[in-house]
Amino acid sequence: MESSVDAPPVDGEEGTSVGAGTAGVRLEGVTKRFGTFEAVKDMDLEIADGEFFTMLGPSGCGKTTTLRMIAGFEQPTEGKVLIDGDNVAGQPAYKRPTNTVFQSYALFPHMNLEENVGFGLKRKKVGKAEIKKRVADELERVGLSRDAKRKPAQLSGGQQQRVALARALVNLPKVLLLDEPLGALDLKLRKGLQVQLKTIQRDVGITFVYVTHDQEEALTMSDRIAVMNAGRIEQCAGPEDVYERPETTFVAGFIGVSNLLPAVATGPNEVKLDSGETIPTGDASRFSSGDRCYAVVRPEKLTATTSGVAPSDRPSIDGVVETSLYLGNSTQMTVDVGNDVKMKVLIPNASEAERQDLPGGGSRVKLSWTAENMHLVRESPEEAAGADPIDPTDNNTEGVTK
Amino acid sequence: MKTLRQRMVPYWLLGPGLVWLALFFVLPMYFMGELSLKTGSLADGYQLTWATQNYTDAISQYSTQFVRAFYYAGTATIICLLIGYPLAYAIAFKAGRWKNLMLFAVVAPFFTTYLIRTIAWKTILQDSSPVVGFLKFVHLIPQDGRVLATSGAVIAGLTYNFLPFMVLPLYASLERLDVRLLEASKDLYASTRTTFFKVTVPLTMPGIIAGILLTFIPAAGDYVNSTFLGGTSQAMIGNVIQSKYLVINDYPTAAALSFTLLVIILAALMLYIKFAGTEALMGEDEEPA
């Protein structure tokens, strides 16, 4: 997971005024208020040198505001922002060793690609010959050498995005900030650019701080993900941890689809569901006996069998199939298990014969799983970020996920 | 395939404007051009004699007034730009909820006629006015000095009267400026000052050019400010044309002067467009694909 931490800067441009290496970022007790609205609440965060770090969350969760505070477009109301150990809070953006890739690209329409990409180096008073070379190299990297003399308006969205990336990377910033850089592109293009971005990050070894509301994108690209909700970080961990071992109901619900069963912890590996059954779980040592919690199991970890024939060594729960949706590569079942709880079950389309045998609507089924695939999560302090006032700076276009 | 009816739509839409222009612009221009080449008097009637000396006489006799008109208009335009740009910038970015009120304040003078406003300035600048008293008090002008009937008074009047024509196009282009481009510039190590000159100014060039044209062209032909705020040695070419037409009734000379003014302004405009580029004049509006 931490594969790129030690990667040295690849462009052998030593001894220039920019790009003297990469650096980590630390936020200490950072709060940002817009009037009475608290966009970011007392946040502590440590991003390692060379890490691909993602802030993931719904619109208005404060992720873009946090990014803008690292960039210097916003100043924190309280707290410190440290880049490479220096507190930069209060410093304007142009004095910080960061560069940003904007969601809208923000390419200068009156300049051609070469001028756009060379803008930062020119301000840094880098020599003309060197600017020319580095700009050419960077345009080469993103595959737009032939378009150097064209204006941004003559390019497609995906090409503009690559120019925006080149314009930031050419300065070899200590930290590269990316604000939903793929948000405005269509799915296919996005997938391709995800891979490209990740490859480039490995090559240059620069710390990437990436903001997105697309959970799949976050899981694919990141070394670590901070899942944010209502101005707070709900969980900060690697993609596998966030997906397999969510800590809160919000994380469990925002990343992938989760089945949440209200319960009370009864032991280090045991939980009593509100419906009465006491069942074994994965590690529940974070909870003390008697704590309210939710038992979480992912839809693909469930097996549905016709009543009565569940393997006896597996925990299980009885229910009635409500709907069964054919999704092509899988079938999604909704199973009513009583107490107003509906569970989603995802059954891979392994063979057509098997699929034909699946229990249909109205059938009684037994859902079973292995004990270590069930986790306990606590209830998020503030559920449903969508009900919060919208962060004024968070202009993310929602509804483009997947 | 479009039907004939559909294809005719653009012409129908253009029609009223074209007819209006033909009747009230092209036709008068034709008569005026003809008039400028005639000789005679109002009493005896005019004959078309292709009198090109009307032009040579007009230019040699009134070159001072031509130069003065362009000098006054040019100075007023520069002052308008220097006052107007910060004003438009403040209204577009800093005014917040006062934006509409401030825009209204810019347009408000139009509710009074041009003439009345200029005459009001005459009152403000007359010898016994408190304003002139104050200027004398702070020794900006000598104790026996005047403000009225000086170049300064005429330029001040022109500046005041044409300022809204500068502010409005500037405001329109600043308002459309994507603030994220300014953030991008600062993100790329450009200070506030560099950002202004490398990003803000180039991107608002259409507004700057429109403002300059809308201020300079009418100011160059203006005679009201000079009439009320200037003396005889502040006469602009507009004053000469006005007096030739309405006082002396020397129509051919007046027409020749008018045409000369028109040609000079057009020539200046051509040079200006060539220098500034039509792109800047027409605006660069293509949206990203």
XYZ file of C-alpha atoms in Angstrom:
691
model
C 0.000 0.000 0.000
C 2.797 2.439 0.808
C 4.688 1.518 -2.327
C 5.542 5.038 -3.453
C 6.742 6.532 -0.178
C 10.418 6.245 -1.009
C 10.164 6.970 -4.714
C 12.690 9.683 -5.597
C 11.638 12.654 -7.761
C 12.070 11.405 -11.292
C 12.759 14.585 -13.259
C 16.475 15.124 -12.681
C 16.017 18.879 -12.227
C 18.132 19.310 -9.133
C 19.237 22.707 -7.938
C 16.349 24.723 -9.343
C 14.283 27.041 -7.220
C 11.219 24.811 -7.497
C 10.648 21.212 -6.738
C 13.187 20.810 -3.994
C 11.542 17.512 -3.096
C 8.196 16.497 -1.800
C 6.745 16.769 1.660
C 4.057 15.677 4.021
C 1.138 17.773 5.199
C -0.202 18.074 8.707
C -3.348 19.761 9.930
C -3.573 20.532 13.638
C -6.907 21.492 15.140
C -8.064 23.159 11.932
C -11.478 24.781 11.987
C -13.020 26.806 9.186
C -16.150 28.856 9.670
C -18.108 30.703 6.994
C -20.258 33.055 9.058
C -21.981 30.757 11.495
C -21.537 27.623 9.372
C -18.689 25.374 10.426
C -17.366 23.774 7.243
C -14.443 22.016 8.909
C -14.495 21.133 12.575
C -11.331 20.862 14.660
C -9.572 18.604 12.184
C -6.324 16.759 12.806
C -4.767 15.056 9.838
C -1.381 13.725 8.872
C -0.489 13.043 5.235
C 2.788 11.252 4.628
C 5.472 12.338 2.186
C 4.829 10.763 -1.218
C 1.426 9.451 -0.274
C -1.641 9.344 -2.522
C -4.122 10.644 -0.011
C -7.826 11.006 -0.776
C -10.493 12.992 0.993
C -13.801 11.351 0.212
C -17.252 12.493 1.144
C -20.548 13.879 -0.081
C -21.031 17.465 -1.259
C -20.727 19.875 1.662
C -18.696 17.552 3.882
C -15.795 20.040 3.991
C -13.333 18.132 1.812
C -12.898 20.893 -0.747
C -12.622 23.522 1.992
C -9.863 21.454 3.594
C -8.038 21.227 0.265
C -8.417 24.975 -0.278
C -6.889 25.612 3.141
C -3.854 23.528 2.177
C -3.619 25.429 -1.136
C -3.987 28.825 0.544
C -7.237 29.934 -1.124
C -8.877 29.859 2.282
C -7.260 30.561 5.615
C -8.257 28.436 8.610
C -10.306 30.189 11.277
C -8.346 28.239 13.862
C -5.491 25.768 13.805
C -2.283 25.109 11.916
C -1.526 23.886 8.414
C 1.968 22.435 8.195
C 3.681 21.623 4.922
C 7.095 20.039 5.301
C 6.968 21.031 8.963
C 6.383 24.758 8.311
C 3.144 26.345 9.440
C 1.774 27.993 6.311
C -1.548 29.127 7.809
C -1.965 32.787 6.886
C 0.347 32.550 3.885
C -1.149 33.375 0.491
C -1.394 30.635 -2.142
C 1.449 32.047 -4.239
C 3.927 31.570 -1.412
C 3.081 27.922 -0.774
C 4.959 24.974 -2.289
C 1.710 23.472 -3.550
C 0.001 23.391 -6.926
C -3.618 22.653 -7.664
C -5.515 20.849 -10.390
C -8.961 22.423 -10.433
C -12.201 20.646 -11.139
C -13.017 23.187 -13.841
C -9.341 23.040 -14.953
C -9.125 26.865 -14.788
C -6.802 26.997 -17.791
C -6.011 30.533 -18.941
C -8.135 30.975 -22.081
C -5.888 33.719 -23.501
C -2.755 31.573 -23.466
C -1.805 28.542 -25.526
C -0.868 25.269 -23.851
C 2.822 26.087 -23.729
C 2.147 29.429 -22.041
C -0.319 27.822 -19.654
C 2.111 25.130 -18.578
C 5.048 27.554 -18.368
C 3.123 30.116 -16.283
C 4.345 28.911 -12.887
C 7.987 28.459 -13.923
C 8.010 31.951 -15.409
C 6.811 33.426 -12.114
C 9.581 31.470 -10.376
C 12.086 33.190 -12.683
C 13.350 29.940 -14.144
C 15.577 30.460 -17.195
C 13.918 30.590 -20.619
C 15.726 27.568 -22.046
C 14.889 25.475 -19.010
C 11.233 26.528 -19.081
C 11.056 25.522 -22.733
C 12.559 22.134 -22.024
C 10.493 21.357 -18.946
C 7.258 22.491 -20.580
C 8.013 20.331 -23.605
C 8.799 17.331 -21.380
C 5.631 17.796 -19.381
C 3.421 18.129 -22.458
C 5.104 15.010 -23.765
C 4.270 13.170 -20.564
C 0.570 13.950 -20.920
C 0.688 13.255 -24.650
C -0.106 16.754 -25.917
C 3.187 17.801 -27.513
C 1.585 18.341 -30.883
C -0.970 20.752 -29.420
C 1.541 23.061 -27.681
C 0.469 26.110 -29.703
C -3.268 25.554 -29.379
C -5.592 27.382 -27.028
C -7.408 25.470 -24.267
C -10.800 26.082 -25.904
C -9.685 23.974 -28.878
C -9.209 20.889 -26.713
C -11.610 18.267 -25.415
C -12.422 17.996 -21.719
C -10.016 15.105 -21.183
C -7.196 16.948 -22.945
C -7.840 20.094 -20.896
C -7.676 17.994 -17.770
C -4.266 16.699 -18.802
C -3.036 20.244 -19.476
C -4.209 21.241 -16.004
C -2.223 18.343 -14.580
C 0.871 19.254 -16.619
C 0.594 22.917 -15.594
C 0.715 21.892 -11.941
C 3.246 19.050 -12.154
C 5.813 20.978 -14.201
C 6.550 23.065 -11.092
C 7.462 19.918 -9.125
C 5.395 21.031 -6.145
C 6.014 19.515 -2.736
C 2.332 18.674 -2.621
C -0.072 18.364 -5.530
C -3.691 19.147 -4.725
C -6.427 17.730 -6.932
C -10.000 18.968 -6.556
C -12.269 16.410 -8.234
C -10.071 16.587 -11.322
C -12.042 13.917 -13.169
C -15.468 15.046 -12.000
C -16.514 16.649 -15.285
C -15.486 13.745 -17.529
C -17.498 10.795 -18.736
C -17.082 7.370 -17.169
C -14.840 5.725 -19.763
C -12.427 8.652 -19.944
C -12.388 8.840 -16.173
C -11.352 5.212 -15.798
C -8.452 5.691 -18.203
C -7.275 8.877 -16.518
C -7.478 7.255 -13.075
C -4.876 4.748 -14.157
C -2.750 7.488 -15.761
C -2.906 9.653 -12.655
C -1.872 6.799 -10.418
C 1.028 5.918 -12.731
C 2.206 9.517 -12.860
C 2.016 9.770 -9.087
C 4.209 6.673 -8.735
C 6.669 8.088 -11.273
C 7.099 11.522 -9.730
C 6.670 10.436 -6.114
C 4.995 13.730 -5.224
C 2.472 13.798 -2.376
C -1.010 13.855 -3.938
C -3.983 15.134 -1.974
C -7.050 14.151 -3.918
C -10.636 15.237 -3.322
C -13.530 13.234 -4.687
C -17.056 12.145 -3.916
C -16.651 9.011 -6.045
C -15.951 6.101 -3.685
C -14.815 3.789 -6.458
C -12.252 6.341 -7.629
C -11.017 6.701 -4.055
C -10.684 2.953 -3.564
C -8.861 2.464 -6.867
C -6.245 5.172 -6.526
C -5.498 5.962 -2.914
C -2.882 4.816 -0.451
C -5.138 6.130 2.281
C -8.625 7.570 2.351
C -10.135 10.023 4.808
C -13.893 9.590 4.715
C -15.458 12.906 5.653
C -18.906 13.836 6.825
C -20.250 17.150 8.116
C -16.820 18.756 8.540
C -15.227 15.812 10.329
C -13.152 12.805 9.369
C -15.168 9.668 10.135
C -12.385 7.253 9.299
C -8.908 7.577 7.896
C -7.345 4.346 6.667
C -6.260 2.350 3.640
C -8.845 1.441 0.972
C -9.174 -2.138 2.195
C -9.663 -1.102 5.790
C -12.230 1.498 4.858
C -14.164 -1.011 2.785
C -13.709 -4.184 4.812
C -13.605 -2.684 8.286
C -15.657 0.514 8.334
C -15.853 2.156 11.731
C -19.065 4.140 11.490
C -22.482 3.732 9.913
C -21.664 6.655 7.633
C -18.498 5.057 6.272
C -20.231 1.698 5.892
C -23.046 3.359 3.952
C -21.013 5.789 1.852
C -18.440 3.283 0.638
C -20.250 0.540 -1.179
C -23.554 -0.926 -0.095
C -23.875 -2.154 3.466
C -26.380 -4.127 5.450
C -26.772 -2.549 8.853
C -28.352 -4.554 11.656
C -29.020 -2.652 14.906
C -27.442 -4.540 17.795
C -25.758 -4.454 21.217
C -22.174 -5.633 21.700
C -22.006 -8.510 24.134
C -18.378 -9.638 23.955
C -15.101 -9.301 22.040
C -16.417 -11.504 19.219
C -20.125 -11.524 19.796
C -23.162 -9.344 19.278
C -26.846 -9.537 20.155
C -29.030 -8.370 17.306
C -32.123 -6.342 18.174
C -34.106 -9.120 16.548
C -32.974 -11.452 19.346
C -30.265 -13.679 17.885
C -26.798 -13.674 19.445
C -24.211 -14.227 16.737
C -20.412 -14.358 16.433
C -18.605 -11.500 14.650
C -15.145 -10.429 13.563
C -13.011 -8.378 15.961
C -15.342 -6.298 18.128
C -12.837 -5.433 20.842
C -13.324 -1.682 20.210
C -16.725 -2.038 21.835
C -17.476 -2.710 25.466
C -20.158 -5.131 26.379
C -23.511 -3.358 26.331
C -22.545 -0.687 23.728
C -25.161 0.173 21.113
C -23.823 -0.519 17.651
C -24.646 -1.810 14.212
C -23.542 -5.136 12.791
C -22.400 -4.690 9.182
C -22.085 -7.287 6.469
C -21.431 -6.541 2.783
C -23.946 -7.842 0.205
C -21.316 -9.912 -1.661
C -20.336 -11.701 1.559
C -23.822 -13.138 2.002
C -25.058 -16.454 0.743
C -28.763 -17.061 0.259
C -30.017 -20.606 0.584
C -33.505 -21.971 0.607
C -34.721 -22.236 4.219
C -33.434 -24.972 6.439
C -30.327 -25.985 4.531
C -27.828 -23.351 5.730
C -24.389 -24.679 6.699
C -24.591 -25.104 10.441
C -21.130 -23.650 11.186
C -22.057 -20.260 9.697
C -24.074 -17.515 11.411
C -27.363 -16.948 9.624
C -30.608 -15.043 9.626
C -33.993 -15.906 8.095
C -35.887 -13.726 5.675
C -38.216 -13.437 2.717
C -37.001 -12.433 -0.751
C -38.673 -9.184 -1.755
C -37.131 -8.453 -5.134
C -34.485 -10.004 -7.314
C -32.685 -7.783 -9.833
C -30.642 -9.136 -12.711
C -27.548 -6.894 -13.071
C -25.700 -8.879 -15.723
C -22.549 -9.886 -13.891
C -24.545 -10.508 -10.718
C -28.002 -10.694 -9.239
C -29.073 -8.362 -6.449
C -31.660 -9.618 -4.011
C -33.476 -7.612 -1.390
C -34.415 -9.756 1.565
C -36.787 -8.679 4.326
C -35.413 -10.049 7.606
C -38.066 -8.515 9.849
C -37.927 -5.486 12.203
C -37.965 -3.147 9.175
C -34.520 -4.326 8.124
C -33.952 -5.119 4.460
C -30.757 -6.833 3.476
C -29.097 -6.637 0.073
C -27.483 -9.788 -1.252
C -25.187 -9.813 -4.275
C -24.842 -13.152 -6.016
C -22.169 -13.413 -8.720
C -23.346 -14.754 -12.054
C -21.058 -17.791 -11.925
C -23.108 -20.009 -14.212
C -26.431 -19.603 -15.889
C -27.845 -22.826 -14.455
C -27.015 -21.681 -10.932
C -28.642 -18.333 -11.590
C -31.851 -19.994 -12.799
C -32.034 -21.845 -9.467
C -31.923 -18.682 -7.361
C -34.904 -18.264 -5.018
C -37.466 -15.873 -6.530
C -39.632 -13.177 -4.940
C -41.649 -14.436 -1.955
C -39.407 -17.407 -1.186
C -38.178 -17.945 2.336
C -34.384 -17.923 2.468
C -31.626 -18.265 5.002
C -28.838 -15.689 4.677
C -25.510 -16.879 5.994
C -21.970 -15.552 6.181
C -18.652 -16.284 7.864
C -18.245 -14.716 11.285
C -15.154 -12.625 10.420
C -17.094 -10.896 7.643
C -19.389 -9.244 10.133
C -18.147 -6.018 11.730
C -19.469 -3.711 14.340
C -19.704 0.005 13.626
C -20.763 2.871 15.817
C -23.436 5.278 14.744
C -22.050 8.401 13.050
C -22.328 11.561 15.149
C -24.144 13.351 12.356
C -25.926 11.158 9.916
C -26.957 12.385 6.487
C -24.561 15.140 5.494
C -27.004 16.076 2.769
C -29.199 17.749 5.356
C -26.429 20.195 6.272
C -26.134 23.629 4.734
C -24.054 23.374 1.611
C -20.458 24.475 1.912
C -20.272 27.691 -0.121
C -16.991 26.735 -1.742
C -17.863 23.154 -2.444
C -19.252 23.516 -5.957
C -19.001 19.864 -6.718
C -21.465 18.592 -9.193
C -23.276 15.806 -7.479
C -24.911 12.898 -9.154
C -22.077 12.006 -11.493
C -20.936 9.106 -9.360
C -20.655 5.912 -11.371
C -34.098 20.744 -45.860
C -35.364 24.055 -44.636
C -38.417 25.466 -46.259
C -38.266 28.830 -48.022
C -40.191 30.306 -45.128
C -37.597 29.140 -42.625
C -34.775 30.465 -44.732
C -36.443 33.870 -44.918
C -36.646 34.238 -41.135
C -33.218 35.890 -40.660
C -34.048 38.475 -43.309
C -37.374 39.290 -41.731
C -35.617 39.747 -38.425
C -32.955 41.991 -39.970
C -35.481 43.926 -42.062
C -36.682 46.654 -39.683
C -33.144 47.498 -38.586
C -31.857 47.610 -42.155
C -34.680 49.864 -43.314
C -34.123 52.168 -40.369
C -30.385 52.396 -41.038
C -30.913 52.977 -44.741
C -33.384 55.804 -44.141
C -31.730 57.555 -41.259
C -28.046 56.787 -41.636
C -27.049 55.860 -45.188
C -29.279 58.380 -46.940
C -28.289 61.388 -44.761
C -24.649 60.368 -45.087
C -25.021 60.422 -48.837
C -26.573 63.906 -48.821
C -23.928 65.104 -46.406
C -21.147 63.762 -48.593
C -22.664 65.501 -51.608
C -23.082 68.715 -49.631
C -19.427 68.716 -48.626
C -18.458 68.976 -52.297
C -20.795 71.863 -53.148
C -20.241 75.578 -53.354
C -22.673 78.458 -52.932
C -24.594 80.030 -50.084
C -27.808 79.357 -48.202
C -29.480 82.313 -49.939
C -28.347 81.498 -53.513
C -28.494 77.727 -53.246
C -25.683 75.170 -53.536
C -24.250 73.611 -56.688
C -22.292 70.400 -56.874
C -18.906 71.578 -58.148
C -16.781 68.742 -56.678
C -15.164 71.393 -54.529
C -12.433 69.332 -52.840
C -10.884 72.556 -51.582
C -13.685 72.505 -49.001
C -11.660 69.724 -47.399
C -8.203 71.217 -47.757
C -9.459 74.568 -46.464
C -11.243 72.958 -43.542
C -8.242 70.941 -42.486
C -5.662 73.707 -42.808
C -7.880 76.278 -41.138
C -9.063 74.193 -38.211
C -6.198 71.793 -37.561
C -5.751 73.349 -34.089
C -9.307 72.438 -33.152
C -8.873 68.919 -34.527
C -5.715 68.341 -32.528
C -7.299 69.865 -29.443
C -10.385 67.655 -29.766
C -8.267 64.509 -29.913
C -6.041 65.710 -27.088
C -9.009 66.496 -24.821
C -10.878 63.307 -25.727
C -7.747 61.188 -25.335
C -6.908 62.638 -21.932
C -10.501 62.271 -20.736
C -10.532 58.638 -21.957
C -7.343 57.802 -20.080
C -8.667 59.426 -16.888
C -11.972 57.551 -17.339
C -10.074 54.267 -17.633
C -7.979 55.014 -14.551
C -11.062 55.906 -12.507
C -13.410 53.425 -14.154
C -11.377 50.229 -13.878
C -10.981 50.240 -10.084
C -14.616 51.304 -9.762
C -15.869 48.514 -12.027
C -13.570 46.043 -10.240
C -14.935 47.082 -6.858
C -18.531 46.781 -8.055
C -17.937 43.370 -9.641
C -15.933 41.741 -6.837
C -16.097 43.723 -3.612
C -19.539 45.353 -3.489
C -21.438 42.298 -2.218
C -25.020 43.245 -1.575
C -24.338 46.880 -2.545
C -23.617 45.829 -6.134
C -26.951 46.824 -7.630
C -27.070 50.088 -5.726
C -23.586 50.995 -6.951
C -24.469 50.109 -10.535
C -27.513 52.295 -10.205
C -25.332 55.123 -8.918
C -23.192 54.826 -12.057
C -26.224 55.107 -14.321
C -28.124 57.612 -12.180
C -26.706 60.756 -13.876
C -28.489 59.682 -17.086
C -31.771 60.577 -15.411
C -30.821 64.228 -15.874
C -30.117 65.543 -19.348
C -26.576 65.911 -20.501
C -26.961 69.661 -20.987
C -28.294 70.315 -17.491
C -25.499 68.267 -15.931
C -22.856 70.184 -17.833
C -24.426 73.508 -16.897
C -24.418 72.315 -13.284
C -20.678 71.785 -13.601
C -20.387 75.344 -14.830
C -21.953 76.454 -11.535
C -19.595 74.235 -9.588
C -16.503 75.567 -11.360
C -17.407 79.258 -11.606
C -15.013 81.779 -10.082
C -16.968 82.408 -6.885
C -17.866 78.774 -6.166
C -16.762 77.069 -2.915
C -14.929 74.428 -4.951
C -12.706 77.028 -6.590
C -12.343 78.738 -3.204
C -11.106 75.489 -1.713
C -8.662 74.876 -4.574
C -7.252 78.366 -3.991
C -7.117 77.728 -0.245
C -4.977 74.602 -0.719
C -2.911 76.447 -3.353
C -3.723 74.016 -6.130
C -4.497 77.074 -8.267
C -3.133 80.621 -7.886
C -5.181 83.170 -5.932
C -6.175 85.011 -9.126
C -6.584 81.780 -11.107
C -9.695 80.420 -12.759
C -10.998 76.951 -13.332
C -13.711 77.775 -15.800
C -12.522 78.406 -19.359
C -9.440 76.225 -18.995
C -8.484 72.940 -20.691
C -8.728 71.279 -17.287
C -12.380 72.236 -16.924
C -13.280 70.847 -20.363
C -11.391 67.592 -19.773
C -12.980 67.264 -16.332
C -16.422 67.752 -17.872
C -15.756 65.195 -20.616
C -14.443 62.737 -18.041
C -17.491 63.175 -15.862
C -19.989 62.914 -18.713
C -18.474 59.826 -20.344
C -17.403 57.884 -17.251
C -20.498 55.612 -17.260
C -19.711 54.559 -20.847
C -16.350 53.360 -19.581
C -17.575 51.741 -16.377
C -20.436 49.682 -17.794
C -18.501 47.637 -20.400
C -15.642 47.192 -17.920
C -18.083 45.960 -15.308
C -19.686 43.565 -17.788
C -16.352 41.940 -18.655
C -15.099 41.844 -15.058
C -18.359 40.311 -13.915
C -17.879 37.427 -16.375
C -14.308 36.801 -15.269
C -13.952 33.326 -13.767
C -12.487 33.900 -10.301
C -10.999 30.416 -10.400
C -8.577 31.689 -13.050
C -7.346 34.219 -10.513
C -6.956 31.428 -7.974
C -5.095 29.326 -10.545
C -2.743 32.249 -11.176
C -2.018 32.674 -7.479
C -1.602 28.938 -7.151
C 1.103 29.207 -9.822
C 3.133 31.663 -7.729
C 1.793 34.893 -9.275
C 1.393 37.709 -6.764
C -1.809 39.757 -6.671
C -0.141 42.390 -8.867
C 1.165 39.884 -11.437
C -2.194 38.137 -11.496
C -3.838 41.468 -12.276
C -1.577 42.278 -15.215
C -1.182 38.741 -16.616
C -4.690 37.384 -16.138
C -7.281 39.995 -15.173
C -6.304 42.697 -17.669
C -5.890 40.404 -20.727
C -9.167 38.658 -19.996
C -11.071 41.928 -19.589
C -9.509 43.443 -22.726
C -12.830 43.316 -24.625
C -14.345 45.533 -21.918
C -11.363 47.876 -21.911
C -11.524 48.275 -25.687
C -15.283 48.744 -25.729
C -14.988 51.322 -22.940
C -12.259 53.239 -24.747
C -14.239 53.345 -27.991
C -17.494 54.343 -26.307
C -15.710 57.141 -24.455
C -13.249 58.422 -27.016
C -15.461 58.568 -30.122
C -18.290 60.689 -28.701
C -15.844 62.780 -26.646
C -13.844 63.677 -29.765
C -16.933 65.112 -31.460
C -18.360 66.736 -28.344
C -18.977 70.496 -28.199
C -21.216 70.858 -25.142
C -18.446 70.625 -22.551
C -16.251 73.036 -24.440
C -19.158 75.460 -24.918
C -20.072 75.651 -21.249
C -16.832 74.916 -19.448
C -14.232 76.252 -21.869
C -13.483 79.622 -23.427
C -12.688 80.493 -27.053
C -9.207 79.013 -26.760
C -10.702 75.702 -25.673
C -12.837 75.291 -28.806
C -12.914 71.725 -30.108
C -13.702 70.624 -33.648
C -17.284 69.963 -32.513
C -17.685 73.640 -31.690
C -16.475 74.633 -35.142
C -18.870 72.243 -36.891
C -21.735 73.380 -34.700
C -21.128 77.044 -35.428
C -20.620 76.447 -39.170
C -23.933 74.633 -39.359
C -26.128 76.561 -36.991
C -24.605 80.028 -36.728
C -22.817 80.807 -39.997
C -24.868 78.398 -42.131
C -21.784 77.393 -44.099
C -23.090 73.914 -44.794
C -20.399 72.640 -47.210
C -17.541 73.447 -44.813
C -19.455 71.940 -41.882
C -20.069 68.775 -43.897
C -16.432 68.586 -44.971
C -15.296 68.992 -41.353
C -17.725 66.300 -40.218
C -16.458 63.892 -42.852
C -12.861 64.622 -42.002
C -13.568 63.910 -38.322
C -15.322 60.691 -39.297
C -12.426 59.522 -41.461
C -9.804 60.338 -38.837
C -11.731 58.438 -36.160
C -12.260 55.461 -38.469
C -8.563 55.421 -39.374
C -7.608 55.569 -35.702
C -10.065 52.776 -34.988
C -8.564 50.596 -37.736
C -5.089 51.075 -36.331
C -6.372 50.358 -32.867
C -8.066 47.127 -33.921
C -4.978 46.059 -35.816
C -2.918 46.767 -32.730
C -5.292 45.252 -30.180
C -6.549 42.449 -32.426
C -10.125 41.827 -33.483
C -10.272 38.915 -31.071
C -9.952 41.287 -28.185
C -12.516 43.635 -29.722
C -15.070 40.963 -30.422
C -14.403 39.000 -27.258
C -13.200 35.459 -27.049
C -16.308 33.597 -26.191
C -15.822 30.058 -27.384
C -16.783 27.697 -24.613
C -14.575 24.687 -23.961
C -15.672 21.710 -26.032
